Coordinates of C-alpha atoms and ligand atoms in Angstrom, one line a residue:
M1150 CA 0.0 0.0 0.0
T1151 CA 1.1 3.5 -0.7
T1152 CA -0.8 6.7 -1.7
T1153 CA -1.8 8.9 -4.6
N1154 CA -1.3 11.9 -2.4
A1155 CA 2.1 13.3 -3.4
A1156 CA 2.4 15.5 -0.2
L1157 CA 1.9 12.4 2.0
R1158 CA 4.3 10.3 -0.1
D1159 CA 7.0 13.0 0.1
W1160 CA 6.5 13.5 3.8
V1161 CA 6.8 9.8 4.5
A1162 CA 10.0 9.6 2.3
D1163 CA 11.5 12.6 4.2
A1164 CA 10.6 11.0 7.6
A1165 CA 12.3 7.8 6.5
K1166 CA 15.4 9.7 5.4
L1167 CA 15.6 11.3 8.8
T1168 CA 14.8 8.3 11.0
R1169 CA 16.3 5.5 8.8
P1170 CA 13.9 2.6 9.6
D1171 CA 14.6 -0.9 8.3
R1172 CA 11.2 -1.1 6.7
I1173 CA 8.1 0.9 6.2
Q1174 CA 4.6 -0.5 6.7
W1175 CA 1.5 1.3 5.6
C1176 CA -1.3 0.4 8.0
D1177 CA -4.7 -0.6 6.5
G1178 CA -6.6 -1.1 9.7
S1179 CA -7.4 -4.8 8.9
Q1180 CA -8.0 -7.5 11.4
S1181 CA -5.0 -9.5 10.0
E1182 CA -2.7 -6.5 10.5
R1183 CA -3.9 -6.3 14.1
D1184 CA -3.4 -10.0 14.7
A1185 CA 0.1 -9.9 13.3
L1186 CA 1.0 -6.9 15.5
I1187 CA -0.2 -8.7 18.6
E1188 CA 1.8 -11.8 17.7
L1189 CA 4.9 -9.6 17.2
M1190 CA 4.5 -7.8 20.5
L1191 CA 3.8 -11.1 22.4
A1192 CA 6.9 -12.6 20.9
R1193 CA 9.0 -9.6 22.0
G1194 CA 7.4 -9.5 25.5
E1195 CA 5.8 -6.1 24.8
L1196 CA 2.4 -7.5 25.4
I1197 CA 1.3 -10.1 28.0
T1198 CA -1.7 -12.3 27.4
L1199 CA -4.2 -11.9 30.2
N1200 CA -6.5 -14.8 31.4
Q1201 CA -8.5 -15.5 28.2
E1202 CA -11.3 -17.3 30.0
T1203 CA -12.2 -14.4 32.2
H1204 CA -10.9 -11.7 29.8
P1205 CA -11.1 -12.8 26.2
H1206 CA -8.8 -11.0 23.8
C1207 CA -7.4 -8.8 26.6
Y1208 CA -3.7 -8.0 26.8
L1209 CA -1.4 -6.1 29.2
H1210 CA 1.3 -3.7 28.2
R1211 CA 3.9 -2.4 30.7
S1212 CA 5.3 0.9 29.8
D1213 CA 8.8 2.1 30.8
P1214 CA 8.5 3.0 34.5
S1215 CA 9.7 6.5 33.7
D1216 CA 7.0 6.9 31.0
V1217 CA 3.6 6.7 32.7
A1218 CA 1.8 10.0 32.1
R1219 CA 1.6 13.1 29.9
V1220 CA 4.6 15.4 30.3
E1221 CA 3.2 18.9 30.2
H1222 CA 6.7 20.4 31.0
L1223 CA 8.1 18.8 27.8
T1224 CA 5.1 19.8 25.6
Y1225 CA 5.5 22.9 23.4
V1226 CA 3.4 25.0 21.0
C1227 CA 5.8 26.4 18.4
T1228 CA 4.4 29.4 16.7
R1229 CA 6.3 32.1 14.8
N1230 CA 5.0 34.7 17.2
R1231 CA 5.4 33.7 20.9
E1232 CA 2.3 35.7 21.9
D1233 CA 0.2 33.4 19.7
A1234 CA 1.0 30.4 21.9
G1235 CA 0.4 32.5 25.0
P1236 CA 1.4 32.1 28.6
N1237 CA -0.7 29.0 28.8
N1238 CA 1.8 27.1 26.7
N1239 CA 5.5 26.3 26.7
W1240 CA 6.9 28.0 23.6
M1241 CA 9.8 27.5 21.3
D1242 CA 10.7 29.2 18.0
P1243 CA 9.7 26.7 15.2
A1244 CA 13.1 26.6 13.6
E1245 CA 14.8 25.9 16.9
A1246 CA 12.2 23.4 17.8
H1247 CA 12.7 21.4 14.5
R1248 CA 16.4 21.5 15.0
K1249 CA 16.2 20.2 18.6
V1250 CA 13.6 17.5 17.9
D1251 CA 15.1 16.4 14.5
A1252 CA 18.4 15.7 16.3
L1253 CA 16.5 13.2 18.4
F1254 CA 14.8 11.7 15.4
D1255 CA 18.1 11.3 13.5
G1256 CA 18.5 7.6 12.8
C1257 CA 16.2 6.7 15.7
M1258 CA 14.3 4.0 13.7
H1259 CA 17.4 2.1 12.8
G1260 CA 16.6 -1.6 13.3
R1261 CA 12.8 -0.8 13.6
T1262 CA 9.7 -0.8 11.4
M1263 CA 8.2 2.6 10.5
Y1264 CA 4.4 2.3 10.6
V1265 CA 2.4 4.8 8.5
V1266 CA -1.0 5.2 10.2
P1267 CA -3.7 7.2 8.3
Y1268 CA -6.6 8.0 10.6
C1269 CA -9.8 10.0 10.7
M1270 CA -11.0 11.9 13.8
G1271 CA -14.8 11.7 13.7
P1272 CA -17.2 9.6 11.5
I1273 CA -15.6 9.1 8.1
G1274 CA -18.5 10.7 6.3
S1275 CA -18.9 13.7 8.6
P1276 CA -18.2 17.2 7.4
Y1277 CA -17.0 18.0 10.9
A1278 CA -14.4 15.2 10.9
R1279 CA -10.7 15.8 10.1
C1280 CA -7.9 13.4 9.1
G1281 CA -4.3 12.9 10.1
V1282 CA -1.4 10.5 9.5
E1283 CA 0.8 9.3 12.3
I1284 CA 4.2 7.9 11.5
T1285 CA 5.4 5.8 14.4
D1286 CA 7.9 3.1 15.3
S1287 CA 5.7 1.7 18.1
P1288 CA 3.4 -1.3 17.3
Y1289 CA 1.7 -0.5 20.7
V1290 CA 0.7 2.9 19.3
V1291 CA -0.6 1.3 16.1
L1292 CA -2.8 -1.1 18.1
N1293 CA -4.1 1.8 20.2
M1294 CA -4.7 4.1 17.3
R1295 CA -6.7 1.3 15.6
I1296 CA -9.1 1.4 18.6
M1297 CA -9.1 5.2 19.3
T1298 CA -9.5 6.4 15.7
R1299 CA -11.0 5.3 12.4
M1300 CA -7.7 4.1 11.1
G1301 CA -6.7 2.6 7.8
V1302 CA -8.0 2.4 4.2
P1303 CA -11.1 4.6 4.6
A1304 CA -9.1 7.3 6.3
L1305 CA -6.5 7.2 3.5
Q1306 CA -9.2 7.4 0.9
R1307 CA -10.7 10.5 2.6
I1308 CA -7.2 12.1 2.8
E1309 CA -6.7 11.4 -0.9
R1310 CA -10.1 13.0 -1.6
D1311 CA -9.7 16.1 0.7
G1312 CA -6.0 16.6 0.0
T1313 CA -5.3 17.7 3.6
F1314 CA -4.2 15.9 6.8
V1315 CA -2.4 16.7 10.1
R1316 CA 1.2 15.3 10.1
G1317 CA 2.3 13.5 13.2
L1318 CA 5.8 12.1 13.5
H1319 CA 6.4 9.9 16.5
S1320 CA 9.2 7.7 17.8
I1321 CA 9.6 6.2 21.2
G1322 CA 13.3 7.1 20.7
D1323 CA 15.3 5.7 23.6
L1324 CA 12.6 6.5 26.3
D1325 CA 15.1 8.7 28.1
P1326 CA 13.0 11.5 29.8
E1327 CA 15.9 13.8 29.1
R1328 CA 15.4 13.2 25.4
R1329 CA 11.6 13.5 25.3
L1330 CA 9.8 16.3 23.5
I1331 CA 6.2 16.8 22.4
M1332 CA 6.2 19.6 19.8
H1333 CA 3.2 21.2 18.0
F1334 CA 3.5 23.4 14.9
P1335 CA -0.1 24.6 14.5
E1336 CA 0.8 26.9 11.7
D1337 CA 1.8 23.8 9.6
L1338 CA -0.8 21.5 11.2
S1339 CA 2.0 19.2 12.3
I1340 CA 3.3 17.4 15.4
K1341 CA 6.7 15.9 16.3
S1342 CA 6.8 13.7 19.4
V1343 CA 9.8 11.7 20.6
G1344 CA 10.9 9.8 23.6
S1345 CA 7.6 8.6 25.0
G1346 CA 5.3 5.7 24.2
Y1347 CA 2.6 6.7 26.6
G1348 CA -1.0 7.8 26.0
G1349 CA -1.4 11.4 25.0
N1350 CA 2.3 11.8 24.3
A1351 CA 2.3 9.1 21.7
L1352 CA -1.3 8.4 20.4
L1353 CA -1.1 11.6 18.4
G1354 CA -4.7 11.6 17.3
K1355 CA -5.9 12.3 20.8
K1356 CA -4.5 15.3 22.7
C1357 CA -1.9 16.5 20.1
H1358 CA -4.2 16.5 17.1
A1359 CA -7.8 16.5 18.4
L1360 CA -7.2 19.2 21.0
R1361 CA -4.0 21.2 20.5
I1362 CA -3.8 21.4 16.7
A1363 CA -7.6 21.1 16.2
S1364 CA -8.3 24.0 18.6
W1365 CA -6.1 26.2 16.4
Q1366 CA -7.8 24.9 13.3
A1367 CA -11.2 25.4 14.9
R1368 CA -10.5 29.0 15.7
D1369 CA -9.6 29.7 12.1
E1370 CA -12.6 27.8 10.8
G1371 CA -15.2 28.9 13.3
W1372 CA -15.7 25.9 15.5
L1373 CA -14.4 24.5 18.9
A1374 CA -12.2 21.5 19.8
E1375 CA -12.8 20.9 23.5
H1376 CA -11.8 18.6 26.3
M1377 CA -15.4 17.5 26.9
L1378 CA -17.4 14.3 27.2
I1379 CA -20.7 14.2 25.4
V1380 CA -23.7 12.5 27.0
G1381 CA -27.4 12.1 26.2
V1382 CA -29.9 12.2 29.1
E1383 CA -33.2 10.7 28.3
S1384 CA -36.2 11.3 30.6
P1385 CA -38.9 8.7 31.2
D1386 CA -41.1 10.4 28.6
G1387 CA -38.5 10.0 25.9
E1388 CA -37.0 13.5 25.7
T1389 CA -33.3 13.5 25.2
H1390 CA -30.9 16.4 25.9
Y1391 CA -27.2 16.2 25.0
L1392 CA -24.7 17.8 27.3
A1393 CA -21.0 18.6 26.6
C1394 CA -19.0 18.6 29.8
A1395 CA -15.5 19.8 30.4
F1396 CA -13.6 18.4 33.4
P1397 CA -9.9 18.2 33.9
S1398 CA -8.1 14.9 33.4
A1399 CA -9.0 12.1 35.8
C1400 CA -12.0 14.0 37.3
G1401 CA -14.6 11.4 36.3
K1402 CA -15.4 12.3 32.7
T1403 CA -15.6 8.6 31.7
N1404 CA -17.8 7.8 34.7
L1405 CA -20.2 10.7 33.9
A1406 CA -20.3 9.8 30.2
M1407 CA -21.4 6.2 31.1
L1408 CA -23.5 7.0 34.1
V1409 CA -25.8 4.2 35.3
P1410 CA -29.1 5.7 36.5
P1411 CA -29.9 4.6 40.1
A1412 CA -32.9 2.5 40.8
T1413 CA -34.5 5.5 42.6
L1414 CA -34.8 7.3 39.2
P1415 CA -36.8 4.8 37.2
G1416 CA -37.2 5.3 33.4
W1417 CA -34.1 7.6 33.0
K1418 CA -31.5 6.5 30.4
V1419 CA -28.1 7.8 29.7
W1420 CA -26.4 7.5 26.3
T1421 CA -22.6 7.9 25.8
I1422 CA -21.4 9.8 22.7
G1423 CA -17.8 10.5 24.0
D1424 CA -15.8 10.5 27.2
D1425 CA -12.9 12.9 26.5
I1426 CA -13.1 15.2 23.4
A1427 CA -15.9 17.1 21.7
W1428 CA -15.7 18.9 18.4
L1429 CA -18.5 21.5 18.4
S1430 CA -19.8 23.2 15.3
I1431 CA -22.7 25.5 14.5
D1432 CA -25.1 24.0 12.0
G1433 CA -27.1 25.8 9.2
E1434 CA -29.9 26.6 11.7
G1435 CA -27.5 28.1 14.2
R1436 CA -27.5 25.2 16.7
L1437 CA -24.4 24.0 18.4
R1438 CA -23.7 20.4 17.5
A1439 CA -21.1 17.9 18.7
I1440 CA -19.2 15.0 17.4
N1441 CA -16.8 12.8 19.3
P1442 CA -13.6 12.7 17.1
E1443 CA -12.5 9.4 18.8
S1444 CA -13.8 5.9 18.4
G1445 CA -12.5 4.4 21.6
F1446 CA -11.8 5.1 25.2
F1447 CA -8.4 5.5 26.8
G1448 CA -9.7 5.6 30.4
V1449 CA -8.2 5.6 33.9
V1450 CA -8.5 2.1 35.3
P1451 CA -8.1 2.4 39.1
G1452 CA -11.4 2.9 40.9
T1453 CA -13.5 1.2 38.1
N1454 CA -15.9 -1.3 39.7
P1455 CA -19.6 -2.2 39.3
K1456 CA -20.5 0.6 41.8
T1457 CA -18.6 3.5 40.3
N1458 CA -19.0 2.6 36.6
R1459 CA -20.8 -0.7 35.8
N1460 CA -20.8 0.1 32.1
A1461 CA -17.0 0.5 32.0
Y1462 CA -16.5 -2.5 34.2
E1463 CA -18.5 -4.7 31.8
M1464 CA -16.9 -3.0 28.7
I1465 CA -13.3 -3.8 29.7
R1466 CA -13.8 -7.5 30.2
R1467 CA -13.0 -8.3 26.6
N1468 CA -11.0 -6.9 23.6
T1469 CA -9.2 -4.5 25.8
I1470 CA -5.6 -3.4 26.0
Y1471 CA -4.6 -2.7 29.6
T1472 CA -1.5 -0.5 30.3
N1473 CA 0.3 -0.6 33.7
V1474 CA -2.3 -2.5 35.7
A1475 CA -1.4 -5.3 38.2
V1476 CA -2.2 -9.0 37.5
T1477 CA -3.6 -11.7 39.8
A1478 CA -2.0 -15.2 40.1
D1479 CA -4.3 -16.5 37.4
G1480 CA -3.5 -13.7 35.0
Q1481 CA -6.5 -11.4 35.5
P1482 CA -6.0 -7.7 35.4
W1483 CA -6.1 -6.1 38.9
W1484 CA -6.3 -2.5 40.2
E1485 CA -7.0 -0.6 43.3
G1486 CA -10.8 -0.2 43.8
L1487 CA -11.6 -3.7 42.5
A1488 CA -13.6 -5.6 45.1
D1489 CA -12.3 -9.1 44.4
G1490 CA -9.0 -10.7 43.6
K1491 CA -5.5 -10.0 44.9
P1492 CA -2.5 -8.7 42.9
A1493 CA 0.3 -11.2 42.4
R1494 CA 2.5 -8.8 40.3
D1495 CA 2.4 -5.0 40.3
W1496 CA 2.4 -2.7 37.2
Q1497 CA 6.1 -3.1 36.8
G1498 CA 5.9 -6.9 36.9
R1499 CA 7.4 -7.2 40.3
P1500 CA 6.0 -9.6 42.9
Y1501 CA 3.4 -7.4 44.7
D1502 CA 4.7 -5.8 47.8
P1503 CA 2.6 -3.0 49.4
A1504 CA 5.8 -1.3 50.4
N1505 CA 6.3 -0.5 46.7
G1506 CA 3.1 1.6 46.5
P1507 CA -0.1 0.8 44.6
A1508 CA -0.2 -2.4 42.6
A1509 CA -1.7 -0.7 39.5
H1510 CA -0.2 2.6 38.5
P1511 CA -2.6 5.4 39.5
N1512 CA -2.6 6.5 35.8
S1513 CA -3.0 2.9 34.4
R1514 CA -5.3 2.8 31.5
F1515 CA -7.7 0.7 29.4
T1516 CA -8.0 1.1 25.6
V1517 CA -11.3 -0.2 24.3
A1518 CA -13.7 0.4 21.4
A1519 CA -16.5 2.8 22.2
S1520 CA -19.0 0.4 20.6
Q1521 CA -18.4 -2.1 23.5
N1522 CA -19.9 0.3 26.0
P1523 CA -23.4 -0.9 27.1
S1524 CA -24.6 2.7 27.0
Y1525 CA -23.1 3.4 23.5
S1526 CA -25.3 5.7 21.5
P1527 CA -25.7 4.8 17.8
L1528 CA -25.7 8.6 17.2
T1529 CA -21.9 8.4 17.8
E1530 CA -21.7 7.5 14.1
A1531 CA -24.1 10.3 13.0
P1532 CA -22.2 12.5 10.5
E1533 CA -24.2 15.6 11.7
G1534 CA -23.5 14.9 15.4
V1535 CA -25.9 15.7 18.2
P1536 CA -27.5 19.1 19.2
I1537 CA -26.1 20.4 22.5
S1538 CA -28.6 21.7 25.1
A1539 CA -26.1 22.6 27.8
I1540 CA -22.4 23.0 28.5
L1541 CA -21.1 21.9 31.9
F1542 CA -17.8 23.0 33.4
G1543 CA -16.5 21.3 36.6
G1544 CA -13.5 20.5 38.7
R1545 CA -12.3 18.8 41.8
R1546 CA -12.8 21.4 44.5
R1547 CA -12.9 20.5 48.2
K1548 CA -14.4 24.0 49.0
V1549 CA -15.9 27.1 47.4
A1550 CA -17.7 25.7 44.3
P1551 CA -21.3 24.5 45.1
L1552 CA -22.7 21.2 43.7
V1553 CA -24.2 23.0 40.8
Y1554 CA -24.9 26.5 39.5
E1555 CA -26.0 28.0 36.2
A1556 CA -24.4 31.0 34.5
R1557 CA -26.5 34.0 33.8
D1558 CA -25.9 33.8 30.1
W1559 CA -23.3 32.7 27.5
R1560 CA -20.9 35.6 28.3
H1561 CA -21.0 34.8 32.0
G1562 CA -20.7 31.2 31.1
V1563 CA -17.4 31.9 29.3
L1564 CA -16.2 33.5 32.5
V1565 CA -17.3 30.5 34.5
G1566 CA -15.2 28.3 32.1
A1567 CA -12.3 30.6 32.1
G1568 CA -12.3 30.7 35.9
M1569 CA -12.3 27.0 36.3
A1570 CA -9.9 25.5 38.8
S1571 CA -9.2 21.9 40.0
E1572 CA -7.0 19.9 42.2
T1573 CA -4.3 18.1 40.0
T1574 CA -4.4 14.3 39.4
A1575 CA -2.0 11.6 38.3
A1576 CA -2.9 12.0 34.6
A1577 CA 0.1 14.3 34.2
V1578 CA 3.6 14.2 35.8
G1579 CA 3.8 16.5 38.8
K1580 CA 2.4 17.1 42.2
V1581 CA -1.1 15.7 42.9
G1582 CA -3.9 17.6 44.8
V1583 CA -2.8 21.2 44.3
V1584 CA -5.4 23.6 43.1
R1585 CA -4.5 25.1 39.7
R1586 CA -6.5 27.2 37.2
D1587 CA -7.6 25.0 34.3
P1588 CA -9.8 27.1 32.1
M1589 CA -12.4 25.0 30.2
A1590 CA -10.2 22.0 31.3
M1591 CA -8.0 23.1 28.4
K1592 CA -4.9 24.3 30.3
P1593 CA -2.7 21.4 29.0
F1594 CA -4.5 21.2 25.6
C1595 CA -5.3 24.7 24.1
G1596 CA -3.0 25.1 21.1
Y1597 CA -3.0 28.9 21.3
N1598 CA -3.2 31.9 23.6
F1599 CA -6.0 31.6 26.1
G1600 CA -6.9 35.3 25.6
D1601 CA -7.6 34.7 21.9
Y1602 CA -9.4 31.4 22.9
W1603 CA -11.9 33.2 25.2
A1604 CA -12.4 35.9 22.5
H1605 CA -13.3 33.0 20.1
W1606 CA -15.8 31.5 22.6
L1607 CA -17.4 35.0 23.0
N1608 CA -17.6 35.5 19.3
L1609 CA -19.5 32.3 18.7
E1610 CA -22.5 33.7 20.7
G1611 CA -23.6 35.9 17.8
K1612 CA -23.5 32.9 15.4
M1613 CA -25.8 30.8 17.4
S1614 CA -29.6 31.1 17.2
K1615 CA -30.0 29.8 20.8
P1616 CA -26.7 29.3 22.7
P1617 CA -26.7 26.4 25.0
R1618 CA -27.1 27.1 28.7
V1619 CA -23.8 27.0 30.8
F1620 CA -23.5 25.3 34.2
H1621 CA -20.7 24.5 36.7
V1622 CA -20.8 21.3 38.8
N1623 CA -18.6 20.1 41.6
W1624 CA -19.0 16.5 42.8
F1625 CA -16.0 16.7 45.1
R1626 CA -17.0 19.2 47.9
Q1627 CA -15.9 17.9 51.3
D1628 CA -16.8 18.7 54.9
N1629 CA -14.3 19.9 57.5
D1630 CA -13.3 16.2 58.2
G1631 CA -12.4 15.6 54.5
R1632 CA -15.6 13.5 53.8
F1633 CA -17.3 13.9 50.4
L1634 CA -20.7 15.6 50.9
W1635 CA -22.2 14.3 47.7
P1636 CA -22.4 10.5 46.8
G1637 CA -21.5 11.1 43.2
F1638 CA -21.5 8.5 40.4
G1639 CA -25.0 7.4 39.4
E1640 CA -26.5 9.9 41.8
N1641 CA -25.1 12.7 39.7
L1642 CA -28.1 12.1 37.4
R1643 CA -30.1 14.1 40.0
V1644 CA -28.0 17.1 39.1
L1645 CA -28.2 16.4 35.4
R1646 CA -32.0 16.2 35.8
W1647 CA -32.1 19.7 37.3
I1648 CA -29.9 20.9 34.4
V1649 CA -32.1 19.4 31.7
D1650 CA -35.2 20.7 33.5
R1651 CA -33.6 24.2 33.5
C1652 CA -33.0 23.8 29.7
A1653 CA -36.7 22.9 29.3
G1654 CA -37.7 25.8 31.6
R1655 CA -39.1 23.4 34.2
S1656 CA -37.0 23.8 37.3
G1657 CA -36.5 26.6 39.8
A1658 CA -33.4 28.3 41.3
R1659 CA -32.4 31.3 43.3
E1660 CA -30.3 34.0 41.8
T1661 CA -27.0 34.6 43.5
P1662 CA -24.0 36.8 42.6
I1663 CA -22.3 33.8 40.9
G1664 CA -25.4 32.7 39.0
F1665 CA -28.5 30.5 39.5
V1666 CA -28.3 27.9 42.3
P1667 CA -31.0 25.4 43.0
E1668 CA -32.9 25.7 46.3
P1669 CA -32.9 22.5 48.2
R1670 CA -36.5 21.8 47.0
D1671 CA -35.4 22.2 43.4
L1672 CA -33.2 19.1 43.5
D1673 CA -34.7 15.6 43.6
V1674 CA -32.8 14.0 46.5
R1675 CA -35.5 11.5 47.5
G1676 CA -34.1 8.2 48.6
L1677 CA -30.6 9.7 49.4
A1678 CA -29.4 9.7 52.9
L1679 CA -28.5 13.4 52.8
G1680 CA -29.3 15.6 55.8
E1681 CA -30.7 19.0 55.2
D1682 CA -27.5 20.5 56.6
T1683 CA -25.5 18.6 54.0
L1684 CA -27.6 19.7 51.1
G1685 CA -27.4 23.3 52.5
K1686 CA -23.6 23.0 52.6
L1687 CA -23.5 21.6 49.0
L1688 CA -25.5 24.5 47.7
E1689 CA -23.8 27.2 49.7
V1690 CA -22.3 30.3 48.1
D1691 CA -20.0 31.8 50.7
P1692 CA -19.5 35.5 49.7
A1693 CA -16.1 35.8 51.4
A1694 CA -14.7 32.7 49.7
W1695 CA -16.2 33.8 46.4
R1696 CA -14.7 37.3 46.7
A1697 CA -11.3 35.6 47.1
E1698 CA -12.0 33.3 44.2
M1699 CA -13.0 36.2 41.9
D1700 CA -9.9 38.2 42.9
D1701 CA -7.8 35.2 42.1
I1702 CA -9.5 34.9 38.7
A1703 CA -8.8 38.6 38.0
G1704 CA -5.1 38.0 38.8
Y1705 CA -5.1 35.0 36.5
L1706 CA -6.8 36.8 33.6
D1707 CA -4.2 39.6 34.0
D1708 CA -1.5 37.2 33.0
F1709 CA -2.9 37.3 29.5
G1710 CA -2.6 41.0 29.2
N1711 CA -4.3 42.8 26.3
R1712 CA -5.3 39.5 24.7
V1713 CA -8.1 39.1 27.2
P1714 CA -11.4 40.4 25.7
D1715 CA -12.9 43.3 27.6
T1716 CA -16.2 41.5 27.7
L1717 CA -14.6 38.8 29.9
T1718 CA -13.0 41.2 32.4
G1719 CA -16.3 43.1 32.4
E1720 CA -18.1 39.8 33.4
Q1721 CA -15.5 39.3 36.1
R1722 CA -16.0 42.8 37.5
K1723 CA -19.8 42.4 37.4
T1724 CA -19.7 39.2 39.5
R1725 CA -17.1 40.7 41.9
A1726 CA -19.2 43.8 42.4
A1727 CA -22.3 41.7 43.1
L1728 CA -20.4 39.9 45.9
G1729 CA -20.0 43.2 47.8
Ligands
OXD376 C1 -6.5 11.9 29.2 C2 -6.1 13.1 29.9 O1 -5.7 11.0 29.0 O2 -6.8 14.1 30.0 O3 -7.6 12.0 28.7 O4 -5.0 13.1 30.5
MN377 MN1 -8.6 13.9 28.9

């Protein structure tokens, strides 16, 4: 296989000249290609067969122990003008970046196969989908890309038809963290990633293409590429609202996207469209619509069990690649939060010893096809996507943020998103549990200056006939003893219900300086063991804490100087003034 697209042919030839692989394999996405890759990896010890009776077609991959998460400090956006990347990104001049990274690519595929992986982000026939090609020397990446994207012949055919594609050059290099770089060149729609074989660093369709490069492309073309799950909430009388929800990494996006309605809310159904990324476009009638550019889930494993996420638990019992989980004596995957079984070997393959820390790495992952999810929505394949009724922002906040509130309008909603903050998690290298500002959950993923990004969000208002309502949720509020006040998981449907009822003009709220907050009577908490005090605390808006929050947001916005739109600072001032 090769291609009729000359630009693609030339780029592959140039990449081969630089990296000097022993052979080049164009990937067609077929089952036989997948089977051969699995055989190869098993033979090399890069995959381990899990118990095929309990977990048919499931395999384990152990990454290098120094390569277990995204590396934000080694991730760069390389634009000609530094201001275009903004203070939210590490920046390097493109010429210098190419020089640095090409030195690491020089000859790095010697003795290896170079795989050429054409892929499509979004349903192949969708006008909202976009294609890319990843060149990689990692068969693990190919196997994952085959699950996470529409990969192979149909994608190549679309590239040949459209004539455009995002170029991603990837090599695991020597896995030395000192020789690891994840470079983005949005002006050329290209990516160069070297030195890591893990997740978002290496599966270039995901964070690098579908968020960093796509957010840039989306600004130019008038749409949005967002770190959002997409979920459909169907009421007992058959009305379905689709919500797009932005939460930082490892804050429960996958769980919310696959929520299992509790028995106390009979007749409600939840449909998953996506769990991590949404591409949002305005249709001919001025409605905001969403597609999920991905076709699989690369989800955090620890904590997954029938109580927290029964759908995910069922979904990952077959045809799943596990990365960095532990194994039981009989070869079943094991992780913290699983009720049964005992780990025999930890994520590094060592005999399990609690003194070495958790058995499964806290950022261990599953890769699985979206269609295996019991709550999979067939509209995931709809070329036109789904209409969005509401946008939800949220984070992990012990204090300050109430369980839910609604922004006054779209502009205020943009401030609510821009002011998001969350306690950090294991999804990225660095300290866990510190509060950091993470606007729209895009801090690690926005491929351009946040000031320009907020302006783009604000500009979209005039293009929509009826902008979605905007909400903020916080499942993670704690009491003074560090106990969670809200049960979370399936019970979050109660909050989603208030939200969809707000969209349909059916539920009440009180107006506060930060927006509309439900009164305790507006939320259906029947059957929950929640004291009135607890509910009061969950819905509390403490003016002193919020004054401090708004001042902090003002300081954060200041970092972006004159790129911050006046409308946004105006919204901040309005909220601050209302707080007294
Ligand atoms: C992810 C992340 O892997 O956000 O989705 O880190
Ligand atoms: Mn994510």
